[in-house]
Amino acid sequence: MKERTYIFLGILLAGLYVLPMILLGEHAHVRIHDNLDSNIVWYKTLVDTHSVYASLQAHVPSLLNGVVSRNAFVSEFTGILWLYQWFTPYTAYVISQLLVRIFAFLGMYLLLRDYAKERIPQKYVLWVAILFSWTPFWPSGMLSTLGMPLLLWAYWNIWHRKKLKSSYFTLLLMPFYSSFVLGIVFFLATLAIYHAIKEIRGRTFHGRFWLAYGVQVLLYLAIEYRLVYSMLWEETPSSRNDFDTGHNGFWETIQLFFKNLYVGHTHDRAVQSPVIFIISMIVLLLVLRRKKSTARQIRKISWLLIGLSLWYAFWFYSGWNPLKQHASLMRSFNFSRFHFLQPMLWYGLFFLVLEWLWQKGSRKLIICLLAAQTLVLLTWNPEYLYRHHPSYASFYATSQFTKIKRYIDQPTSDYQVASIGLHPAVAQYNGIRTIDGYVNFYPLSYKSDFRQVITNELDKSEQIKQYYNTWGNRVYLFSSELGKYYEFTKNHQVTINQLEINTIRLKKMGAAYIISAVPIKNAKAIGLHYEKTFHDSQSAWDIRLYKVSPTLENTDRRINHDDKR
């Protein structure tokens, strides 16, 4: 089979993974965490509010009472934001998925073809590259994780002075469709350390390589100029100053190490367990004392993966706290994210393990391992993985919220809402302004103000209290009875018996209504007037609309209750 046919087949199969999203349209199931609940709405909101090209001092008007800086989101030079300008949000999402998976395949295929230099047949190179493209990457990361093999291929080409034009072109374009801070910076740091050691040991200097490296870093910083500005020159204290990433004891840290090594991180799952992990660890034990090239490479990548998991786990060890208290950058920037390299490393290791087995004549075992990993990854297809969660359309419930807006009968610019039992992103997607939400960072003063609304609920739950106080990117109307769960669909209903929020403060912050996915039993007692329940066959929710209307009587009751506490 000619190589062009191999590549065409690989692109076809990589894209085939997105087929359910194409066929089902908005009725498809996609990831909710750090996706439907946040990033998709951020991009849509920036477009809808004409904030894409806003100034460095501008704020996004419809999120968190309008206090969120435009700089909390990706810059106007980021490719994924262009898609949301050109297409509807769902179409943009599917196109992005398709692009990433195709270039993930191409990158891994080219890297293994040109630099693995092993004797295993090309069809297995193709198969491993396809499997890599099927991994459940974090959608808004774009090519930050799955584009690493393509970047590495380009850099190694420049190091070896071959295919320079295509390599420079790759390095030039990649920054427009990846995130420097969410993956690439850790790849580039590792790349620099590895090649600096090679230069020192070989007493060489690859000027062309380092020049290309420096230019790409500067290009990333230029594209991410909003992030750079917010970290270096914005003087207003932000929620990042309140981050506390060191809270695990020693044994919790050890548990986190093994969890990360075996399962991975939610933003960059390689799905290495059970197939890749088990066979890799078995082969590692068998090659510990072998001197052949493949055995040495297996050992190196295995130790690197173990080291990355150790670094990730110990970043959250409480023993770091004294140092973090004196270095604000260690609190505001997550240095644990070297784990973004793991998907590329796991599939590189998997390929080397297959090569070692090929050398041992274990042809049938290779086929079985590849087939088993294929089946495992198929179960991680979002349509199957999230089949018990709301679909894209039912999550955002546009027809239901059209009825709610019609009932309120005011311009959406004239009122704000807060949500209980569902993500504020649902209201935001439907063009309703909110005082709550999920964002990267926002003024620390707003976090303090909002805490006054939910302080009684925080006091009833140590878990939620720590979650809000030590992180706080989810500025939600928490209920201790609901916990850290935000998907109370019409098929999963509970009743809040005793909600204790400060509705006086809520009203002052600008909330005119509460949109609740669950009934609030004591709504009247705390100054919430029940308006109506909205049902919709296409929605995942039964929405109760409450008007925030605290009275003096409500205030007296709250004060008396607080005194008793």
Coordinates of C-alpha atoms in Angstrom, one line a residue:
M1 CA 0.0 0.0 0.0
K2 CA 1.4 3.4 -1.0
E3 CA 2.1 5.9 1.8
R4 CA -0.5 8.4 0.4
T5 CA -3.1 5.7 0.8
Y6 CA -1.9 5.1 4.4
I7 CA -2.2 8.8 5.2
F8 CA -5.6 9.2 3.6
L9 CA -6.9 6.1 5.5
G10 CA -5.5 7.5 8.7
I11 CA -7.1 10.9 8.2
L12 CA -10.4 9.2 7.4
L13 CA -10.3 7.0 10.5
A14 CA -9.2 9.9 12.7
G15 CA -12.1 12.0 11.5
L16 CA -14.5 9.0 11.8
Y17 CA -14.3 9.4 15.6
V18 CA -16.2 12.6 15.3
L19 CA -18.9 11.0 13.1
P20 CA -21.6 10.8 15.9
M21 CA -21.3 14.6 16.4
I22 CA -21.8 15.2 12.7
L23 CA -24.8 12.7 12.3
L24 CA -26.6 13.6 15.5
G25 CA -26.0 17.4 15.4
E26 CA -26.8 19.2 18.6
H27 CA -28.4 16.0 20.0
A28 CA -25.0 14.5 20.3
H29 CA -23.4 14.0 23.8
V30 CA -20.2 15.9 24.5
R31 CA -18.1 16.7 27.6
I32 CA -19.7 19.0 30.1
H33 CA -16.9 19.6 32.7
D34 CA -14.7 22.4 31.5
N35 CA -16.5 22.5 28.2
L36 CA -20.3 23.0 28.0
D37 CA -20.1 24.6 31.5
S38 CA -17.5 27.1 30.5
N39 CA -15.3 27.4 27.4
I40 CA -18.1 27.1 24.8
V41 CA -20.1 29.8 26.5
W42 CA -17.0 32.1 26.9
Y43 CA -16.4 32.0 23.2
K44 CA -20.0 32.6 22.4
T45 CA -20.3 35.4 24.9
L46 CA -17.2 37.2 23.6
V47 CA -18.7 37.1 20.1
D48 CA -22.3 38.0 21.2
T49 CA -21.1 41.0 23.3
H50 CA -18.7 42.2 20.7
S51 CA -15.9 41.8 23.2
V52 CA -13.5 39.8 21.0
Y53 CA -11.4 42.9 20.1
A54 CA -12.0 44.8 23.3
S55 CA -9.2 46.8 24.9
L56 CA -6.9 45.5 27.6
Q57 CA -8.9 47.5 30.2
A58 CA -12.3 46.3 29.0
H59 CA -14.7 43.9 30.8
V60 CA -17.2 41.4 29.5
P61 CA -20.6 42.8 30.4
S62 CA -22.7 39.7 30.8
L63 CA -20.5 37.6 33.2
L64 CA -20.3 38.0 37.0
N65 CA -22.0 41.4 37.0
G66 CA -19.7 42.7 34.4
V67 CA -16.5 42.5 36.5
V68 CA -14.6 39.9 34.5
S69 CA -11.7 41.3 32.5
R70 CA -11.5 40.6 28.8
N71 CA -8.0 39.4 29.5
A72 CA -9.4 36.4 31.4
F73 CA -10.1 34.7 28.0
V74 CA -8.1 33.8 24.9
S75 CA -6.9 36.6 22.7
E76 CA -8.4 37.5 19.3
F77 CA -5.5 35.8 17.6
T78 CA -6.5 32.3 18.8
G79 CA -7.9 30.1 16.0
I80 CA -10.7 28.5 18.0
L81 CA -12.2 32.0 18.6
W82 CA -12.2 32.6 14.9
L83 CA -14.4 29.5 14.4
Y84 CA -16.9 30.8 16.9
Q85 CA -17.0 34.1 14.9
W86 CA -17.5 32.3 11.6
F87 CA -19.9 29.5 12.6
T88 CA -22.6 28.6 15.1
P89 CA -21.2 27.4 18.4
Y90 CA -21.9 23.8 17.8
T91 CA -20.6 23.8 14.2
A92 CA -17.4 25.5 15.5
Y93 CA -17.0 22.9 18.2
V94 CA -17.3 20.0 15.7
I95 CA -14.9 21.6 13.2
S96 CA -12.4 22.1 16.0
Q97 CA -12.7 18.5 17.1
L98 CA -12.1 17.3 13.5
L99 CA -9.1 19.5 12.9
V100 CA -7.4 18.5 16.1
R101 CA -7.9 14.8 15.5
I102 CA -6.6 15.0 12.0
F103 CA -3.5 16.9 12.9
A104 CA -3.0 14.6 16.0
F105 CA -2.8 11.6 13.6
L106 CA -0.5 13.4 11.1
G107 CA 1.8 14.5 13.9
M108 CA 2.2 11.1 15.5
Y109 CA 2.4 9.3 12.2
L110 CA 5.2 11.6 10.9
L111 CA 7.1 11.4 14.2
L112 CA 7.1 7.6 14.3
R113 CA 7.7 7.2 10.6
D114 CA 10.7 9.6 10.5
Y115 CA 12.3 9.1 14.0
A116 CA 11.3 5.8 15.5
K117 CA 13.6 4.0 12.9
E118 CA 12.3 0.6 13.9
R119 CA 11.6 -2.5 11.8
I120 CA 7.9 -2.9 12.7
P121 CA 5.7 -2.8 9.6
Q122 CA 4.2 0.6 8.6
K123 CA 0.6 -0.5 9.2
Y124 CA 1.4 -0.6 12.9
V125 CA 2.7 2.9 12.8
L126 CA -0.5 3.9 11.2
W127 CA -2.6 2.1 13.8
V128 CA -0.8 3.6 16.8
A129 CA -1.1 7.1 15.2
I130 CA -4.9 6.6 14.7
L131 CA -5.3 5.5 18.3
F132 CA -3.4 8.5 19.6
S133 CA -5.8 10.8 17.6
W134 CA -8.8 9.1 19.3
T135 CA -7.7 10.0 22.9
P136 CA -10.3 12.1 24.8
F137 CA -8.4 15.4 24.8
W138 CA -9.7 18.5 26.5
P139 CA -11.6 20.2 23.6
S140 CA -10.6 23.8 24.3
G141 CA -6.9 22.9 24.5
M142 CA -7.0 22.7 20.7
L143 CA -3.6 21.2 19.6
S144 CA -1.9 22.0 23.0
T145 CA -1.7 18.3 23.9
L146 CA -2.4 16.3 20.7
G147 CA -0.3 18.7 18.6
M148 CA 2.9 17.9 20.5
P149 CA 4.1 15.1 18.2
L150 CA 3.8 17.4 15.2
L151 CA 5.8 20.1 17.1
L152 CA 8.4 17.6 18.1
W153 CA 8.7 16.3 14.5
A154 CA 9.2 19.9 13.2
Y155 CA 11.8 20.7 15.9
W156 CA 13.7 17.5 15.2
N157 CA 13.7 18.2 11.5
I158 CA 15.3 21.5 12.2
W159 CA 17.8 19.9 14.5
H160 CA 18.8 17.5 11.8
R161 CA 18.5 20.2 9.0
K162 CA 15.9 18.5 6.9
K163 CA 12.4 19.3 5.6
L164 CA 13.0 22.9 6.8
K165 CA 10.3 24.7 4.9
S166 CA 7.5 22.4 6.2
S167 CA 9.0 22.5 9.7
Y168 CA 9.2 26.3 9.9
F169 CA 5.6 26.5 8.5
T170 CA 4.5 24.1 11.3
L171 CA 6.2 26.1 14.0
L172 CA 4.7 29.3 12.6
L173 CA 1.1 28.1 12.5
M174 CA 0.9 26.0 15.7
P175 CA 0.7 29.0 18.1
F176 CA -2.5 30.1 16.5
Y177 CA -4.3 26.9 17.4
S178 CA -2.9 25.9 20.8
S179 CA -2.5 27.3 24.3
F180 CA 0.9 28.4 25.5
V181 CA 0.0 28.2 29.2
L182 CA -2.2 25.0 29.0
G183 CA 0.3 22.6 27.7
I184 CA 2.8 24.1 25.2
V185 CA 5.0 25.9 27.7
F186 CA 5.7 22.7 29.5
F187 CA 6.5 20.9 26.2
L188 CA 8.9 23.7 25.2
A189 CA 10.5 23.7 28.7
T190 CA 11.1 20.0 28.5
L191 CA 12.3 20.3 24.9
A192 CA 14.8 23.0 25.8
I193 CA 16.2 21.0 28.8
Y194 CA 16.6 17.9 26.7
H195 CA 18.4 19.6 23.9
A196 CA 20.5 21.8 26.1
I197 CA 21.9 18.6 27.7
K198 CA 22.6 17.2 24.3
E199 CA 24.4 20.3 23.3
I200 CA 26.6 20.2 26.4
R201 CA 27.4 16.6 26.1
G202 CA 28.1 16.8 22.4
R203 CA 29.9 20.2 22.6
T204 CA 27.8 21.4 19.7
F205 CA 25.4 24.3 19.0
H206 CA 22.5 24.1 16.7
G207 CA 21.9 27.8 16.1
R208 CA 19.1 27.2 13.6
F209 CA 17.2 25.1 16.2
W210 CA 17.5 27.6 19.0
L211 CA 16.6 30.5 16.8
A212 CA 13.4 28.8 15.7
Y213 CA 12.7 27.9 19.3
G214 CA 13.1 31.6 20.4
V215 CA 11.0 32.9 17.6
Q216 CA 8.2 30.5 18.4
V217 CA 8.3 31.4 22.1
L218 CA 8.0 35.1 21.2
L219 CA 5.2 34.4 18.8
Y220 CA 3.3 32.5 21.6
L221 CA 3.8 35.5 24.0
A222 CA 2.6 37.9 21.3
I223 CA -0.6 35.9 20.7
E224 CA -1.2 35.4 24.4
Y225 CA -0.5 39.1 25.1
R226 CA -3.7 39.4 27.2
L227 CA -2.5 36.7 29.6
V228 CA 1.0 38.3 29.7
Y229 CA -0.5 41.7 30.5
S230 CA -2.9 40.3 33.2
M231 CA 0.0 38.5 35.0
L232 CA 2.6 41.2 34.8
W233 CA 0.8 44.6 34.8
E234 CA -2.8 44.3 36.1
E235 CA -2.7 45.7 39.6
T236 CA -6.2 44.7 40.8
P237 CA -5.9 41.7 43.0
S238 CA -7.6 38.7 41.4
S239 CA -9.0 35.4 42.5
R240 CA -5.6 33.9 41.5
N241 CA -4.1 35.5 44.5
D242 CA -6.3 33.3 46.7
F243 CA -5.3 30.0 45.1
D244 CA -4.1 27.4 47.5
T245 CA -2.7 24.3 45.7
G246 CA -1.0 22.6 48.6
H247 CA -3.5 20.7 50.8
N248 CA -2.6 17.0 50.5
G249 CA -0.8 15.1 53.2
F250 CA 2.0 12.6 52.4
W251 CA -0.2 9.5 51.8
E252 CA -2.8 11.5 49.9
T253 CA 0.1 12.6 47.6
I254 CA 1.3 9.0 47.1
Q255 CA -2.3 8.0 46.2
L256 CA -2.5 10.9 43.7
F257 CA 0.8 9.8 42.1
F258 CA -0.5 6.3 41.4
K259 CA -3.9 7.6 40.2
N260 CA -2.2 10.0 37.8
L261 CA 0.2 7.3 36.5
Y262 CA -2.6 4.7 36.0
V263 CA -5.5 6.9 35.0
G264 CA -4.1 10.3 34.0
H265 CA -5.5 13.8 34.3
T266 CA -9.0 14.8 33.2
H267 CA -7.5 17.4 30.7
D268 CA -5.1 15.1 28.9
R269 CA -6.2 11.5 29.3
A270 CA -4.2 9.0 27.3
V271 CA -6.5 6.2 28.3
Q272 CA -3.4 4.1 29.0
S273 CA -5.2 1.9 31.5
P274 CA -5.5 -1.0 31.4
V275 CA -3.9 -2.1 28.1
I276 CA -1.0 0.2 27.5
F277 CA -0.1 0.5 31.2
I278 CA 0.0 -3.2 32.0
I279 CA 1.9 -4.3 28.9
S280 CA 4.3 -1.4 29.3
M281 CA 5.1 -2.1 33.0
I282 CA 5.6 -5.8 32.2
V283 CA 8.0 -5.0 29.3
L284 CA 9.8 -2.5 31.5
L285 CA 10.6 -5.2 34.0
L286 CA 11.8 -7.5 31.3
V287 CA 14.2 -4.9 29.7
L288 CA 15.6 -3.4 32.9
R289 CA 19.1 -4.8 32.2
R290 CA 18.9 -5.0 28.4
K291 CA 21.3 -2.8 26.4
K292 CA 19.7 -2.7 23.0
S293 CA 18.4 0.6 21.7
T294 CA 14.7 -0.2 22.0
A295 CA 15.1 -1.4 25.6
R296 CA 17.0 1.8 26.5
Q297 CA 14.3 4.0 25.0
I298 CA 11.5 2.0 26.8
R299 CA 13.3 2.6 30.1
K300 CA 13.9 6.3 29.5
I301 CA 10.2 7.1 28.6
S302 CA 8.9 4.9 31.4
W303 CA 11.0 6.8 34.0
L304 CA 10.0 10.1 32.5
L305 CA 6.3 9.2 32.8
I306 CA 6.8 8.1 36.4
G307 CA 8.7 11.3 37.1
L308 CA 5.9 13.5 35.6
S309 CA 3.3 11.7 37.8
L310 CA 5.5 12.2 40.9
W311 CA 5.9 15.9 40.1
Y312 CA 2.2 16.4 39.5
A313 CA 1.3 14.6 42.8
F314 CA 3.9 16.4 44.9
W315 CA 2.9 19.8 43.6
F316 CA -0.2 19.6 45.7
Y317 CA 1.7 18.4 48.8
S318 CA 1.2 20.6 51.8
G319 CA 4.9 20.7 52.5
W320 CA 5.3 23.2 49.6
N321 CA 3.1 25.8 51.4
P322 CA 5.8 27.8 53.2
L323 CA 7.6 28.4 49.9
K324 CA 4.3 29.1 48.0
Q325 CA 3.4 31.7 50.6
H326 CA 6.5 33.7 49.7
A327 CA 6.2 33.3 45.9
S328 CA 2.8 34.5 44.5
L329 CA 3.7 33.0 41.1
M330 CA 3.7 29.5 42.6
R331 CA 0.1 30.1 43.8
S332 CA -1.3 31.8 40.7
F333 CA 0.5 29.6 38.1
N334 CA 0.0 25.8 38.0
F335 CA 3.5 24.3 37.6
S336 CA 2.2 20.8 37.9
R337 CA 1.0 20.7 34.3
F338 CA 4.0 18.9 32.8
H339 CA 1.4 16.0 32.8
F340 CA 0.2 17.5 29.5
L341 CA 3.1 15.6 27.9
Q342 CA 1.8 12.2 29.0
P343 CA -0.5 11.3 26.0
M344 CA 2.4 11.7 23.5
L345 CA 4.8 9.8 25.8
W346 CA 2.3 7.0 26.5
Y347 CA 1.7 6.3 22.8
G348 CA 5.4 6.7 22.0
L349 CA 6.1 4.1 24.7
F350 CA 3.3 1.9 23.4
F351 CA 4.9 1.9 19.9
L352 CA 8.3 1.0 21.4
V353 CA 6.8 -1.9 23.4
L354 CA 5.1 -3.2 20.1
E355 CA 8.5 -2.9 18.4
W356 CA 10.2 -4.9 21.2
L357 CA 7.4 -7.6 20.9
W358 CA 7.9 -7.6 17.1
Q359 CA 11.6 -8.4 17.7
K360 CA 10.6 -11.3 19.9
G361 CA 8.3 -12.6 17.3
S362 CA 5.1 -12.0 19.2
R363 CA 3.0 -11.0 16.1
K364 CA -0.4 -12.2 17.5
L365 CA 0.1 -10.5 20.8
I366 CA 0.7 -7.2 18.9
I367 CA -2.6 -7.6 17.0
C368 CA -4.4 -8.4 20.3
L369 CA -3.0 -5.4 22.1
L370 CA -3.9 -3.0 19.3
A371 CA -7.4 -4.4 19.0
A372 CA -7.9 -4.2 22.7
Q373 CA -6.8 -0.6 22.9
T374 CA -9.1 0.2 19.9
L375 CA -12.0 -1.2 21.8
V376 CA -11.1 0.7 25.0
L377 CA -10.9 4.0 23.1
L378 CA -14.2 3.4 21.4
T379 CA -15.8 3.3 24.9
W380 CA -14.3 6.7 25.5
N381 CA -16.0 8.2 22.5
P382 CA -18.0 11.1 24.0
E383 CA -21.3 9.8 22.5
Y384 CA -20.9 6.6 24.5
L385 CA -19.1 8.0 27.5
Y386 CA -21.6 10.8 28.2
R387 CA -24.7 8.9 27.1
H388 CA -26.3 9.3 30.6
H389 CA -25.7 13.0 30.6
P390 CA -27.6 15.8 28.8
S391 CA -26.9 16.2 25.1
Y392 CA -25.6 19.5 23.8
A393 CA -29.1 20.7 22.9
S394 CA -30.8 19.5 26.1
F395 CA -28.1 21.0 28.2
Y396 CA -28.4 24.5 26.8
A397 CA -32.2 24.2 26.4
T398 CA -32.6 27.2 24.1
S399 CA -36.4 26.8 23.5
Q400 CA -37.1 26.6 27.2
F401 CA -35.1 29.7 27.9
T402 CA -36.9 31.5 25.2
K403 CA -40.1 30.9 27.1
I404 CA -38.4 32.1 30.3
K405 CA -37.2 35.3 28.7
R406 CA -40.7 35.9 27.2
Y407 CA -42.2 35.4 30.6
I408 CA -39.9 37.9 32.3
D409 CA -40.7 40.3 29.4
Q410 CA -37.7 42.7 29.8
P411 CA -34.7 43.3 27.7
T412 CA -32.0 40.9 28.9
S413 CA -29.7 43.9 29.4
D414 CA -32.1 45.1 32.2
Y415 CA -31.8 42.2 34.6
Q416 CA -29.4 39.6 35.9
V417 CA -30.0 36.1 37.3
A418 CA -28.2 33.5 39.5
S419 CA -28.6 29.7 39.1
I420 CA -29.1 26.8 41.5
G421 CA -28.8 23.1 40.6
L422 CA -27.5 23.8 37.1
H423 CA -24.5 25.6 35.7
P424 CA -24.8 29.4 35.2
A425 CA -23.4 28.7 31.7
V426 CA -26.9 27.6 30.6
A427 CA -28.4 31.0 31.2
Q428 CA -25.3 32.7 29.7
Y429 CA -25.5 30.6 26.5
N430 CA -29.1 31.9 26.2
G431 CA -28.0 35.5 26.4
I432 CA -29.1 36.2 30.0
R433 CA -26.7 38.2 32.2
T434 CA -25.6 36.5 35.4
I435 CA -24.0 37.5 38.7
D436 CA -22.5 34.0 39.0
G437 CA -20.4 31.9 36.7
Y438 CA -17.2 30.0 36.0
V439 CA -14.2 31.9 34.8
N440 CA -10.4 31.7 34.9
F441 CA -10.0 34.7 37.2
Y442 CA -11.9 37.8 38.4
P443 CA -11.4 40.5 41.0
L444 CA -10.7 39.2 44.5
S445 CA -13.1 41.8 45.9
Y446 CA -16.0 40.2 44.0
K447 CA -15.1 36.9 45.5
S448 CA -15.4 38.4 48.9
D449 CA -18.7 40.2 48.1
F450 CA -20.2 37.0 46.7
R451 CA -19.0 35.0 49.8
Q452 CA -21.4 37.2 51.8
V453 CA -24.3 35.8 49.8
I454 CA -23.4 32.1 50.4
T455 CA -21.5 32.2 53.7
N456 CA -24.1 30.3 55.7
E457 CA -24.1 27.5 53.1
L458 CA -20.3 27.4 53.1
D459 CA -20.3 27.1 56.9
K460 CA -22.5 24.0 56.7
S461 CA -20.2 22.2 54.3
E462 CA -16.4 22.0 54.9
Q463 CA -16.0 20.6 51.4
I464 CA -17.7 23.4 49.6
K465 CA -16.1 26.0 51.9
Q466 CA -12.6 24.8 51.1
Y467 CA -13.5 24.5 47.4
Y468 CA -14.6 28.1 47.3
N469 CA -12.0 29.7 49.6
T470 CA -8.9 27.9 48.2
W471 CA -9.9 28.1 44.5
G472 CA -13.2 29.9 43.8
N473 CA -13.3 29.9 40.0
R474 CA -16.8 28.6 40.2
V475 CA -18.7 31.6 41.7
Y476 CA -21.9 29.6 42.3
L477 CA -24.9 29.8 44.6
F478 CA -23.8 26.7 46.5
S479 CA -26.2 24.7 48.6
S480 CA -24.8 22.4 51.2
E481 CA -27.7 20.0 50.5
L482 CA -26.7 19.8 46.8
G483 CA -22.9 19.7 47.3
K484 CA -20.6 20.0 44.3
Y485 CA -23.1 18.7 41.8
Y486 CA -24.7 20.9 39.2
E487 CA -26.7 18.6 37.0
F488 CA -30.1 18.2 38.6
T489 CA -32.0 17.2 35.5
K490 CA -35.7 16.5 35.4
N491 CA -34.9 12.9 35.9
H492 CA -32.7 13.6 39.0
Q493 CA -34.8 15.7 41.3
V494 CA -34.2 16.6 45.0
T495 CA -35.7 19.4 47.1
I496 CA -33.6 22.0 49.0
N497 CA -35.2 22.1 52.4
Q498 CA -33.3 24.9 54.1
L499 CA -31.5 27.2 51.8
E500 CA -29.6 29.9 53.7
I501 CA -28.4 32.6 51.3
N502 CA -28.3 36.3 51.9
T503 CA -31.0 37.5 49.5
I504 CA -30.6 41.1 50.7
R505 CA -26.9 41.0 49.5
L506 CA -28.0 39.0 46.4
K507 CA -30.4 41.7 45.4
K508 CA -27.8 44.4 46.0
M509 CA -25.3 42.6 43.7
G510 CA -27.9 42.9 41.0
A511 CA -29.7 39.5 40.9
A512 CA -33.4 40.0 40.0
Y513 CA -34.2 36.3 39.6
I514 CA -33.0 32.9 40.6
I515 CA -33.2 30.1 38.0
S516 CA -33.4 26.8 39.9
A517 CA -33.3 23.2 38.6
V518 CA -34.8 22.0 42.0
P519 CA -37.6 23.1 44.3
I520 CA -36.6 25.4 47.2
K521 CA -38.9 24.6 50.1
N522 CA -38.1 27.6 52.2
A523 CA -38.1 30.1 49.3
K524 CA -40.7 32.4 50.7
A525 CA -39.0 32.6 54.1
I526 CA -35.7 33.9 52.6
G527 CA -37.3 36.4 50.3
L528 CA -37.7 34.4 47.0
H529 CA -41.0 34.7 45.3
Y530 CA -41.9 31.6 43.2
E531 CA -43.0 32.7 39.8
K532 CA -43.4 29.6 37.6
T533 CA -42.0 26.2 36.6
F534 CA -41.0 25.8 32.9
H535 CA -41.1 22.4 31.3
D536 CA -39.8 21.5 27.8
S537 CA -39.6 18.1 26.2
Q538 CA -36.3 19.0 24.5
S539 CA -34.7 20.3 27.7
A540 CA -32.8 18.4 30.4
W541 CA -34.2 20.6 33.1
D542 CA -37.4 21.6 34.9
I543 CA -36.7 25.3 35.6
R544 CA -38.2 27.1 38.6
L545 CA -38.1 30.8 38.3
Y546 CA -37.9 32.7 41.6
K547 CA -38.0 36.5 41.9
V548 CA -35.5 37.9 44.4
S549 CA -37.7 40.1 46.6
P550 CA -36.4 40.2 50.2
T551 CA -38.5 42.1 52.8
L552 CA -37.7 43.5 56.2
E553 CA -39.3 40.4 57.7
N554 CA -37.0 38.2 55.8
T555 CA -34.0 40.2 57.0
D556 CA -35.1 40.0 60.7
R557 CA -35.5 36.2 60.3
R558 CA -32.0 35.9 58.8
I559 CA -30.4 38.0 61.5
N560 CA -32.1 36.1 64.3
H561 CA -31.0 32.8 62.7
D562 CA -27.5 34.0 62.4
D563 CA -27.5 35.0 66.1
K564 CA -28.6 31.5 67.1
R565 CA -25.8 30.1 65.0

